[in-house]
Amino acid sequence: MIEVSAGAWAATIVLIIGLFALDLVVAVRKPHHVGMKEATFWSVFYIMVALLFGLAVLAFAGSTAGTEYYSGYIVEKSLSVDNLFVFVIIMARFEVPDLYQQKTLLFGIAAALVLRVILIAIGGAAISLFSFTFLIFGLVLIWTAIQLVRHRNEEPDVEDNFLVRRARKLFPVSDDYHGGRMLAHEGGRRVATPLLIVFVAIGSTDLLFALDSIPAVYGITQSAFLVFTANAFALLGLRALFFLVEGLLERLVYLTIGLSAILVLIGVKLILLFLHEDVSKSIPEIPTPLSLVAILLILVVTTIASLMRVRAHPEEKAKPGSLRKPKSSQEEESAAG
């Protein structure tokens, strides 16, 4: 595990906060519709920043740390594409105007990063205290993969979310967006605009994804610094990537299967790591460079197979998948009663 000085931590955190501030200025300074040219520019910009940071890790911490960072970043970026599926559903469900989509996405992503930092700290503490944490993480990832495959043609219910339900109970929800504010006044009372509900839905949905992605990246590296930076740089630029791939996501019909294969791979890697450390040193581990090659291969095959399938069957549309079967209308009415 690499040793990271307090100065390096501080410099990295300042860099990430600065990049989020830049994204905030771009998104909030003048609300506007994001075109393909702008979305492409910012998506490439943030990917290049992430790749350059990896070169810095290679230079200062060595090839092993660099390989672990790039592997973690690719896993997190791949899983974040599935997040975008759900973001598209949320935006459509609440009919968010183009002018306000950037702001909502960015605040939701910022909240998600804060929540992920907490989960990273909890995960790191659990690993240092309990050796069987790797086994639990591995089993969770394999279970998640199985659930995603089982429900790959379904969409998660964005309203069936504890935090969204609580937000609706705390404030009456207005039909008006009130110029992009999250809270406003109507008839002498404080109300929530739909943007607040969307913000809560995006942040809490990403938290659910983090329950899988954090164990996944810990399966590649046990360095909290690399886990944090892989997550942060994967989330950076997600706002622009949303507008870039919004129309392309439905063509990736095998994405859920590909992501499930990646989760199984990392789950097996974690279980083997546990067995190697706690049972017998003769039990082999999966090297990180091999994991990186396998992950890239899965993503390439998934993308090519998806495009070939859609070309032959243009009526097929991709779904983000769900970890459980959505409630039926009868179940929803029963729960409401």
mmCIF file of C-alpha atoms in Angstrom, residues 14-292:
data_model
loop_
_atom_site.group_PDB
_atom_site.id
_atom_site.type_symbol
_atom_site.label_atom_id
_atom_site.label_comp_id
_atom_site.label_asym_id
_atom_site.label_seq_id
_atom_site.Cartn_x
_atom_site.Cartn_y
_atom_site.Cartn_z
ATOM 1 C CA VAL A 14 -7.757 21.303 -3.362
ATOM 2 C CA LEU A 15 -7.436 20.185 -7.010
ATOM 3 C CA ILE A 16 -10.707 18.229 -6.886
ATOM 4 C CA ILE A 17 -12.594 21.047 -5.131
ATOM 5 C CA GLY A 18 -11.221 23.483 -7.714
ATOM 6 C CA LEU A 19 -12.411 21.291 -10.592
ATOM 7 C CA PHE A 20 -15.869 20.954 -9.039
ATOM 8 C CA ALA A 21 -15.949 24.742 -8.570
ATOM 9 C CA LEU A 22 -15.076 25.156 -12.260
ATOM 10 C CA ASP A 23 -17.890 22.805 -13.205
ATOM 11 C CA LEU A 24 -20.229 24.742 -10.913
ATOM 12 C CA VAL A 25 -19.358 28.056 -12.550
ATOM 13 C CA VAL A 26 -19.946 26.584 -16.014
ATOM 14 C CA ALA A 27 -23.283 25.037 -14.999
ATOM 15 C CA VAL A 28 -24.787 27.777 -12.810
ATOM 16 C CA ARG A 29 -23.370 31.053 -14.161
ATOM 17 C CA LYS A 30 -25.830 31.123 -17.032
ATOM 18 C CA PRO A 31 -28.396 28.294 -17.217
ATOM 19 C CA HIS A 32 -28.598 27.035 -20.796
ATOM 20 C CA HIS A 33 -29.175 24.004 -22.979
ATOM 21 C CA VAL A 34 -25.970 21.962 -23.324
ATOM 22 C CA GLY A 35 -25.164 21.137 -26.925
ATOM 23 C CA MET A 36 -23.066 18.259 -28.243
ATOM 24 C CA LYS A 37 -19.983 20.449 -28.831
ATOM 25 C CA GLU A 38 -19.922 21.791 -25.258
ATOM 26 C CA ALA A 39 -20.648 18.380 -23.734
ATOM 27 C CA THR A 40 -17.834 16.785 -25.766
ATOM 28 C CA PHE A 41 -15.320 19.469 -24.783
ATOM 29 C CA TRP A 42 -15.941 19.186 -21.030
ATOM 30 C CA SER A 43 -16.164 15.386 -21.087
ATOM 31 C CA VAL A 44 -12.794 15.105 -22.836
ATOM 32 C CA PHE A 45 -11.331 17.767 -20.529
ATOM 33 C CA TYR A 46 -12.207 15.908 -17.327
ATOM 34 C CA ILE A 47 -11.131 12.534 -18.722
ATOM 35 C CA MET A 48 -7.771 14.050 -19.700
ATOM 36 C CA VAL A 49 -7.361 15.522 -16.207
ATOM 37 C CA ALA A 50 -8.028 12.065 -14.716
ATOM 38 C CA LEU A 51 -5.495 10.442 -17.054
ATOM 39 C CA LEU A 52 -2.866 13.091 -16.279
ATOM 40 C CA PHE A 53 -3.413 12.548 -12.563
ATOM 41 C CA GLY A 54 -2.721 8.869 -13.192
ATOM 42 C CA LEU A 55 0.599 9.793 -14.791
ATOM 43 C CA ALA A 56 1.451 11.757 -11.642
ATOM 44 C CA VAL A 57 0.644 8.676 -9.544
ATOM 45 C CA LEU A 58 2.887 6.591 -11.810
ATOM 46 C CA ALA A 59 5.724 9.094 -11.504
ATOM 47 C CA PHE A 60 5.587 9.572 -7.723
ATOM 48 C CA ALA A 61 4.222 6.253 -6.431
ATOM 49 C CA GLY A 62 5.349 3.695 -8.986
ATOM 50 C CA SER A 63 3.819 1.394 -11.585
ATOM 51 C CA THR A 64 1.789 -0.715 -9.147
ATOM 52 C CA ALA A 65 -0.016 2.301 -7.712
ATOM 53 C CA GLY A 66 -0.497 3.732 -11.207
ATOM 54 C CA THR A 67 -2.026 0.488 -12.491
ATOM 55 C CA GLU A 68 -4.325 0.303 -9.473
ATOM 56 C CA TYR A 69 -5.453 3.917 -9.978
ATOM 57 C CA TYR A 70 -6.218 3.438 -13.677
ATOM 58 C CA SER A 71 -8.021 0.150 -12.996
ATOM 59 C CA GLY A 72 -10.102 1.757 -10.250
ATOM 60 C CA TYR A 73 -10.881 4.778 -12.402
ATOM 61 C CA ILE A 74 -12.034 2.630 -15.330
ATOM 62 C CA VAL A 75 -14.270 0.541 -13.058
ATOM 63 C CA GLU A 76 -15.792 3.623 -11.430
ATOM 64 C CA LYS A 77 -16.266 5.413 -14.759
ATOM 65 C CA SER A 78 -17.924 2.330 -16.239
ATOM 66 C CA LEU A 79 -20.295 1.980 -13.306
ATOM 67 C CA SER A 80 -21.070 5.714 -13.472
ATOM 68 C CA VAL A 81 -22.455 5.196 -16.976
ATOM 69 C CA ASP A 82 -25.151 3.038 -15.377
ATOM 70 C CA ASN A 83 -25.810 5.972 -13.024
ATOM 71 C CA LEU A 84 -26.452 8.120 -16.084
ATOM 72 C CA PHE A 85 -29.184 5.710 -17.160
ATOM 73 C CA VAL A 86 -31.027 6.408 -13.922
ATOM 74 C CA PHE A 87 -30.335 10.158 -14.158
ATOM 75 C CA VAL A 88 -32.020 10.168 -17.577
ATOM 76 C CA ILE A 89 -35.048 8.395 -16.081
ATOM 77 C CA ILE A 90 -35.205 10.898 -13.196
ATOM 78 C CA MET A 91 -34.983 13.913 -15.502
ATOM 79 C CA ALA A 92 -37.718 12.498 -17.741
ATOM 80 C CA ARG A 93 -39.909 11.451 -14.812
ATOM 81 C CA PHE A 94 -39.924 14.972 -13.349
ATOM 82 C CA GLU A 95 -39.834 16.713 -16.762
ATOM 83 C CA VAL A 96 -36.895 18.913 -15.735
ATOM 84 C CA PRO A 97 -36.425 21.794 -18.213
ATOM 85 C CA ASP A 98 -33.098 21.893 -20.070
ATOM 86 C CA LEU A 99 -32.148 25.149 -18.351
ATOM 87 C CA TYR A 100 -32.092 23.534 -14.903
ATOM 88 C CA GLN A 101 -30.697 20.081 -15.656
ATOM 89 C CA GLN A 102 -27.033 21.110 -15.290
ATOM 90 C CA LYS A 103 -27.509 22.690 -11.874
ATOM 91 C CA THR A 104 -29.469 19.751 -10.516
ATOM 92 C CA LEU A 105 -26.980 17.211 -11.831
ATOM 93 C CA LEU A 106 -23.986 19.040 -10.406
ATOM 94 C CA PHE A 107 -25.426 19.522 -6.921
ATOM 95 C CA GLY A 108 -26.547 15.883 -6.905
ATOM 96 C CA ILE A 109 -23.090 14.692 -7.949
ATOM 97 C CA ALA A 110 -21.388 16.902 -5.328
ATOM 98 C CA ALA A 111 -23.628 15.436 -2.620
ATOM 99 C CA ALA A 112 -22.843 11.956 -3.942
ATOM 100 C CA LEU A 113 -19.085 12.605 -3.618
ATOM 101 C CA VAL A 114 -19.480 13.671 0.023
ATOM 102 C CA LEU A 115 -21.473 10.515 0.769
ATOM 103 C CA ARG A 116 -18.887 8.380 -1.018
ATOM 104 C CA VAL A 117 -16.070 9.859 1.076
ATOM 105 C CA ILE A 118 -17.943 8.689 4.180
ATOM 106 C CA LEU A 119 -18.395 5.197 2.702
ATOM 107 C CA ILE A 120 -14.722 5.050 1.672
ATOM 108 C CA ALA A 121 -13.671 5.877 5.245
ATOM 109 C CA ILE A 122 -16.046 3.241 6.658
ATOM 110 C CA GLY A 123 -14.832 0.654 4.130
ATOM 111 C CA GLY A 124 -11.180 1.391 4.880
ATOM 112 C CA ALA A 125 -11.767 1.108 8.632
ATOM 113 C CA ALA A 126 -13.635 -2.190 8.191
ATOM 114 C CA ILE A 127 -10.815 -3.643 6.078
ATOM 115 C CA SER A 128 -8.177 -2.678 8.653
ATOM 116 C CA LEU A 129 -10.201 -4.134 11.558
ATOM 117 C CA PHE A 130 -11.801 -7.232 10.061
ATOM 118 C CA SER A 131 -10.001 -9.509 7.626
ATOM 119 C CA PHE A 132 -13.281 -11.071 6.471
ATOM 120 C CA THR A 133 -14.403 -7.680 5.042
ATOM 121 C CA PHE A 134 -12.954 -8.757 1.683
ATOM 122 C CA LEU A 135 -15.133 -11.873 1.755
ATOM 123 C CA ILE A 136 -18.257 -9.804 2.524
ATOM 124 C CA PHE A 137 -17.424 -7.271 -0.205
ATOM 125 C CA GLY A 138 -16.861 -10.087 -2.703
ATOM 126 C CA LEU A 139 -20.169 -11.774 -1.904
ATOM 127 C CA VAL A 140 -22.024 -8.432 -2.088
ATOM 128 C CA LEU A 141 -20.614 -7.756 -5.560
ATOM 129 C CA ILE A 142 -21.534 -11.222 -6.848
ATOM 130 C CA TRP A 143 -25.050 -10.909 -5.400
ATOM 131 C CA THR A 144 -25.414 -7.485 -7.030
ATOM 132 C CA ALA A 145 -24.277 -8.861 -10.376
ATOM 133 C CA ILE A 146 -26.828 -11.674 -10.200
ATOM 134 C CA GLN A 147 -29.624 -9.238 -9.332
ATOM 135 C CA LEU A 148 -28.668 -6.899 -12.186
ATOM 136 C CA VAL A 149 -28.777 -9.757 -14.678
ATOM 137 C CA ARG A 150 -32.114 -11.017 -13.310
ATOM 138 C CA HIS A 151 -33.688 -7.541 -13.583
ATOM 139 C CA ARG A 152 -31.659 -6.222 -16.518
ATOM 140 C CA ASN A 153 -34.760 -5.255 -18.526
ATOM 141 C CA GLU A 154 -36.357 -3.252 -15.734
ATOM 142 C CA GLU A 155 -36.066 0.327 -14.523
ATOM 143 C CA PRO A 156 -35.674 1.328 -10.864
ATOM 144 C CA ASP A 157 -38.611 3.172 -9.316
ATOM 145 C CA VAL A 158 -37.174 6.617 -8.543
ATOM 146 C CA GLU A 159 -40.133 7.425 -6.289
ATOM 147 C CA ASP A 160 -39.642 4.248 -4.205
ATOM 148 C CA ASN A 161 -36.803 5.868 -2.284
ATOM 149 C CA PHE A 162 -36.768 6.619 1.445
ATOM 150 C CA LEU A 163 -35.164 10.062 1.111
ATOM 151 C CA VAL A 164 -37.484 11.100 -1.727
ATOM 152 C CA ARG A 165 -40.508 10.028 0.324
ATOM 153 C CA ARG A 166 -39.199 11.960 3.353
ATOM 154 C CA ALA A 167 -38.601 15.080 1.257
ATOM 155 C CA ARG A 168 -42.183 14.924 0.012
ATOM 156 C CA LYS A 169 -43.450 14.653 3.599
ATOM 157 C CA LEU A 170 -41.340 17.554 4.878
ATOM 158 C CA PHE A 171 -42.494 20.035 2.234
ATOM 159 C CA PRO A 172 -45.476 20.313 -0.073
ATOM 160 C CA VAL A 173 -44.169 20.066 -3.641
ATOM 161 C CA SER A 174 -44.952 22.818 -6.111
ATOM 162 C CA ASP A 175 -45.571 22.276 -9.819
ATOM 163 C CA ASP A 176 -43.581 25.446 -10.589
ATOM 164 C CA TYR A 177 -39.771 25.480 -10.834
ATOM 165 C CA HIS A 178 -39.589 29.070 -9.497
ATOM 166 C CA GLY A 179 -36.630 30.092 -11.608
ATOM 167 C CA GLY A 180 -34.516 27.063 -10.699
ATOM 168 C CA ARG A 181 -34.740 27.418 -6.905
ATOM 169 C CA MET A 182 -35.132 24.327 -4.733
ATOM 170 C CA LEU A 183 -37.289 26.003 -2.072
ATOM 171 C CA ALA A 184 -39.787 28.790 -2.641
ATOM 172 C CA HIS A 185 -42.898 30.420 -1.166
ATOM 173 C CA GLU A 186 -46.410 29.934 -2.479
ATOM 174 C CA GLY A 187 -49.488 31.405 -0.823
ATOM 175 C CA GLY A 188 -47.538 32.301 2.306
ATOM 176 C CA ARG A 189 -46.071 28.823 2.858
ATOM 177 C CA ARG A 190 -42.690 27.298 2.082
ATOM 178 C CA VAL A 191 -42.775 24.702 -0.686
ATOM 179 C CA ALA A 192 -40.252 22.455 -2.409
ATOM 180 C CA THR A 193 -39.872 22.806 -6.146
ATOM 181 C CA PRO A 194 -39.499 19.676 -8.282
ATOM 182 C CA LEU A 195 -35.745 20.436 -8.443
ATOM 183 C CA LEU A 196 -35.342 19.611 -4.746
ATOM 184 C CA ILE A 197 -36.985 16.213 -5.254
ATOM 185 C CA VAL A 198 -34.795 15.590 -8.318
ATOM 186 C CA PHE A 199 -31.693 16.619 -6.353
ATOM 187 C CA VAL A 200 -32.568 14.191 -3.535
ATOM 188 C CA ALA A 201 -33.374 11.431 -6.042
ATOM 189 C CA ILE A 202 -30.035 11.827 -7.865
ATOM 190 C CA GLY A 203 -27.934 12.038 -4.694
ATOM 191 C CA SER A 204 -29.611 9.107 -2.949
ATOM 192 C CA THR A 205 -29.635 6.968 -6.102
ATOM 193 C CA ASP A 206 -25.895 7.499 -6.504
ATOM 194 C CA LEU A 207 -25.455 6.487 -2.869
ATOM 195 C CA LEU A 208 -27.088 3.135 -3.680
ATOM 196 C CA PHE A 209 -24.685 2.702 -6.607
ATOM 197 C CA ALA A 210 -21.794 3.574 -4.278
ATOM 198 C CA LEU A 211 -22.680 0.594 -2.084
ATOM 199 C CA ASP A 212 -21.482 -1.523 -5.015
ATOM 200 C CA SER A 213 -18.797 0.676 -6.535
ATOM 201 C CA ILE A 214 -16.865 1.292 -3.294
ATOM 202 C CA PRO A 215 -16.386 -2.457 -2.604
ATOM 203 C CA ALA A 216 -15.534 -2.882 -6.301
ATOM 204 C CA VAL A 217 -12.673 -0.395 -6.213
ATOM 205 C CA TYR A 218 -11.448 -1.793 -2.878
ATOM 206 C CA GLY A 219 -11.154 -5.051 -4.779
ATOM 207 C CA ILE A 220 -8.502 -3.393 -6.935
ATOM 208 C CA THR A 221 -6.607 -1.362 -4.356
ATOM 209 C CA GLN A 222 -6.634 -1.114 -0.577
ATOM 210 C CA SER A 223 -5.214 2.421 -0.672
ATOM 211 C CA ALA A 224 -7.839 4.892 0.577
ATOM 212 C CA PHE A 225 -6.087 7.618 -1.446
ATOM 213 C CA LEU A 226 -6.451 5.701 -4.722
ATOM 214 C CA VAL A 227 -10.028 4.669 -3.889
ATOM 215 C CA PHE A 228 -10.925 8.311 -3.204
ATOM 216 C CA THR A 229 -9.242 9.740 -6.294
ATOM 217 C CA ALA A 230 -10.656 7.031 -8.592
ATOM 218 C CA ASN A 231 -14.156 7.886 -7.328
ATOM 219 C CA ALA A 232 -13.671 11.645 -7.435
ATOM 220 C CA PHE A 233 -12.262 11.767 -10.965
ATOM 221 C CA ALA A 234 -14.942 9.336 -12.187
ATOM 222 C CA LEU A 235 -17.649 11.675 -10.842
ATOM 223 C CA LEU A 236 -15.952 14.791 -12.205
ATOM 224 C CA GLY A 237 -17.339 15.602 -15.619
ATOM 225 C CA LEU A 238 -20.352 13.334 -15.118
ATOM 226 C CA ARG A 239 -22.553 16.390 -15.716
ATOM 227 C CA ALA A 240 -21.120 16.924 -19.194
ATOM 228 C CA LEU A 241 -21.042 13.198 -19.932
ATOM 229 C CA PHE A 242 -24.780 13.052 -19.186
ATOM 230 C CA PHE A 243 -25.534 15.392 -22.089
ATOM 231 C CA LEU A 244 -22.982 13.702 -24.351
ATOM 232 C CA VAL A 245 -24.284 10.151 -24.052
ATOM 233 C CA GLU A 246 -27.934 10.847 -23.200
ATOM 234 C CA GLY A 247 -29.069 9.772 -26.660
ATOM 235 C CA LEU A 248 -26.567 6.913 -26.930
ATOM 236 C CA LEU A 249 -27.299 5.069 -23.684
ATOM 237 C CA GLU A 250 -30.347 3.296 -25.050
ATOM 238 C CA ARG A 251 -28.132 1.658 -27.682
ATOM 239 C CA LEU A 252 -25.945 -0.128 -25.089
ATOM 240 C CA VAL A 253 -28.371 -3.031 -24.676
ATOM 241 C CA TYR A 254 -25.755 -5.342 -23.135
ATOM 242 C CA LEU A 255 -24.236 -2.769 -20.757
ATOM 243 C CA THR A 256 -25.899 -4.240 -17.670
ATOM 244 C CA ILE A 257 -24.565 -7.711 -18.514
ATOM 245 C CA GLY A 258 -21.070 -6.295 -19.058
ATOM 246 C CA LEU A 259 -21.119 -4.415 -15.747
ATOM 247 C CA SER A 260 -22.379 -7.561 -14.014
ATOM 248 C CA ALA A 261 -19.426 -9.510 -15.454
ATOM 249 C CA ILE A 262 -17.037 -6.862 -14.099
ATOM 250 C CA LEU A 263 -18.651 -7.055 -10.640
ATOM 251 C CA VAL A 264 -18.342 -10.863 -10.640
ATOM 252 C CA LEU A 265 -14.676 -10.605 -11.671
ATOM 253 C CA ILE A 266 -13.871 -8.200 -8.842
ATOM 254 C CA GLY A 267 -16.020 -10.182 -6.407
ATOM 255 C CA VAL A 268 -14.029 -13.345 -7.173
ATOM 256 C CA LYS A 269 -10.804 -11.330 -6.869
ATOM 257 C CA LEU A 270 -11.830 -10.171 -3.370
ATOM 258 C CA ILE A 271 -12.794 -13.671 -2.245
ATOM 259 C CA LEU A 272 -9.498 -15.101 -3.512
ATOM 260 C CA LEU A 273 -7.645 -12.294 -1.719
ATOM 261 C CA PHE A 274 -9.398 -13.213 1.538
ATOM 262 C CA LEU A 275 -8.611 -16.927 1.077
ATOM 263 C CA HIS A 276 -4.985 -16.152 0.158
ATOM 264 C CA GLU A 277 -4.458 -13.968 3.243
ATOM 265 C CA ASP A 278 -6.497 -15.903 5.829
ATOM 266 C CA VAL A 279 -6.628 -19.532 4.675
ATOM 267 C CA SER A 280 -3.589 -20.484 2.591
ATOM 268 C CA LYS A 281 -0.894 -18.612 0.731
ATOM 269 C CA SER A 282 -1.070 -21.345 -1.927
ATOM 270 C CA ILE A 283 -4.451 -20.034 -3.094
ATOM 271 C CA PRO A 284 -3.733 -17.789 -6.105
ATOM 272 C CA GLU A 285 -4.704 -14.134 -6.399
ATOM 273 C CA ILE A 286 -5.850 -12.285 -9.516
ATOM 274 C CA PRO A 287 -3.141 -9.698 -10.344
ATOM 275 C CA THR A 288 -4.351 -6.127 -10.860
ATOM 276 C CA PRO A 289 -2.830 -5.823 -14.384
ATOM 277 C CA LEU A 290 -4.795 -8.935 -15.396
ATOM 278 C CA SER A 291 -7.948 -7.417 -13.884
ATOM 279 C CA LEU A 292 -7.371 -4.222 -15.880
#
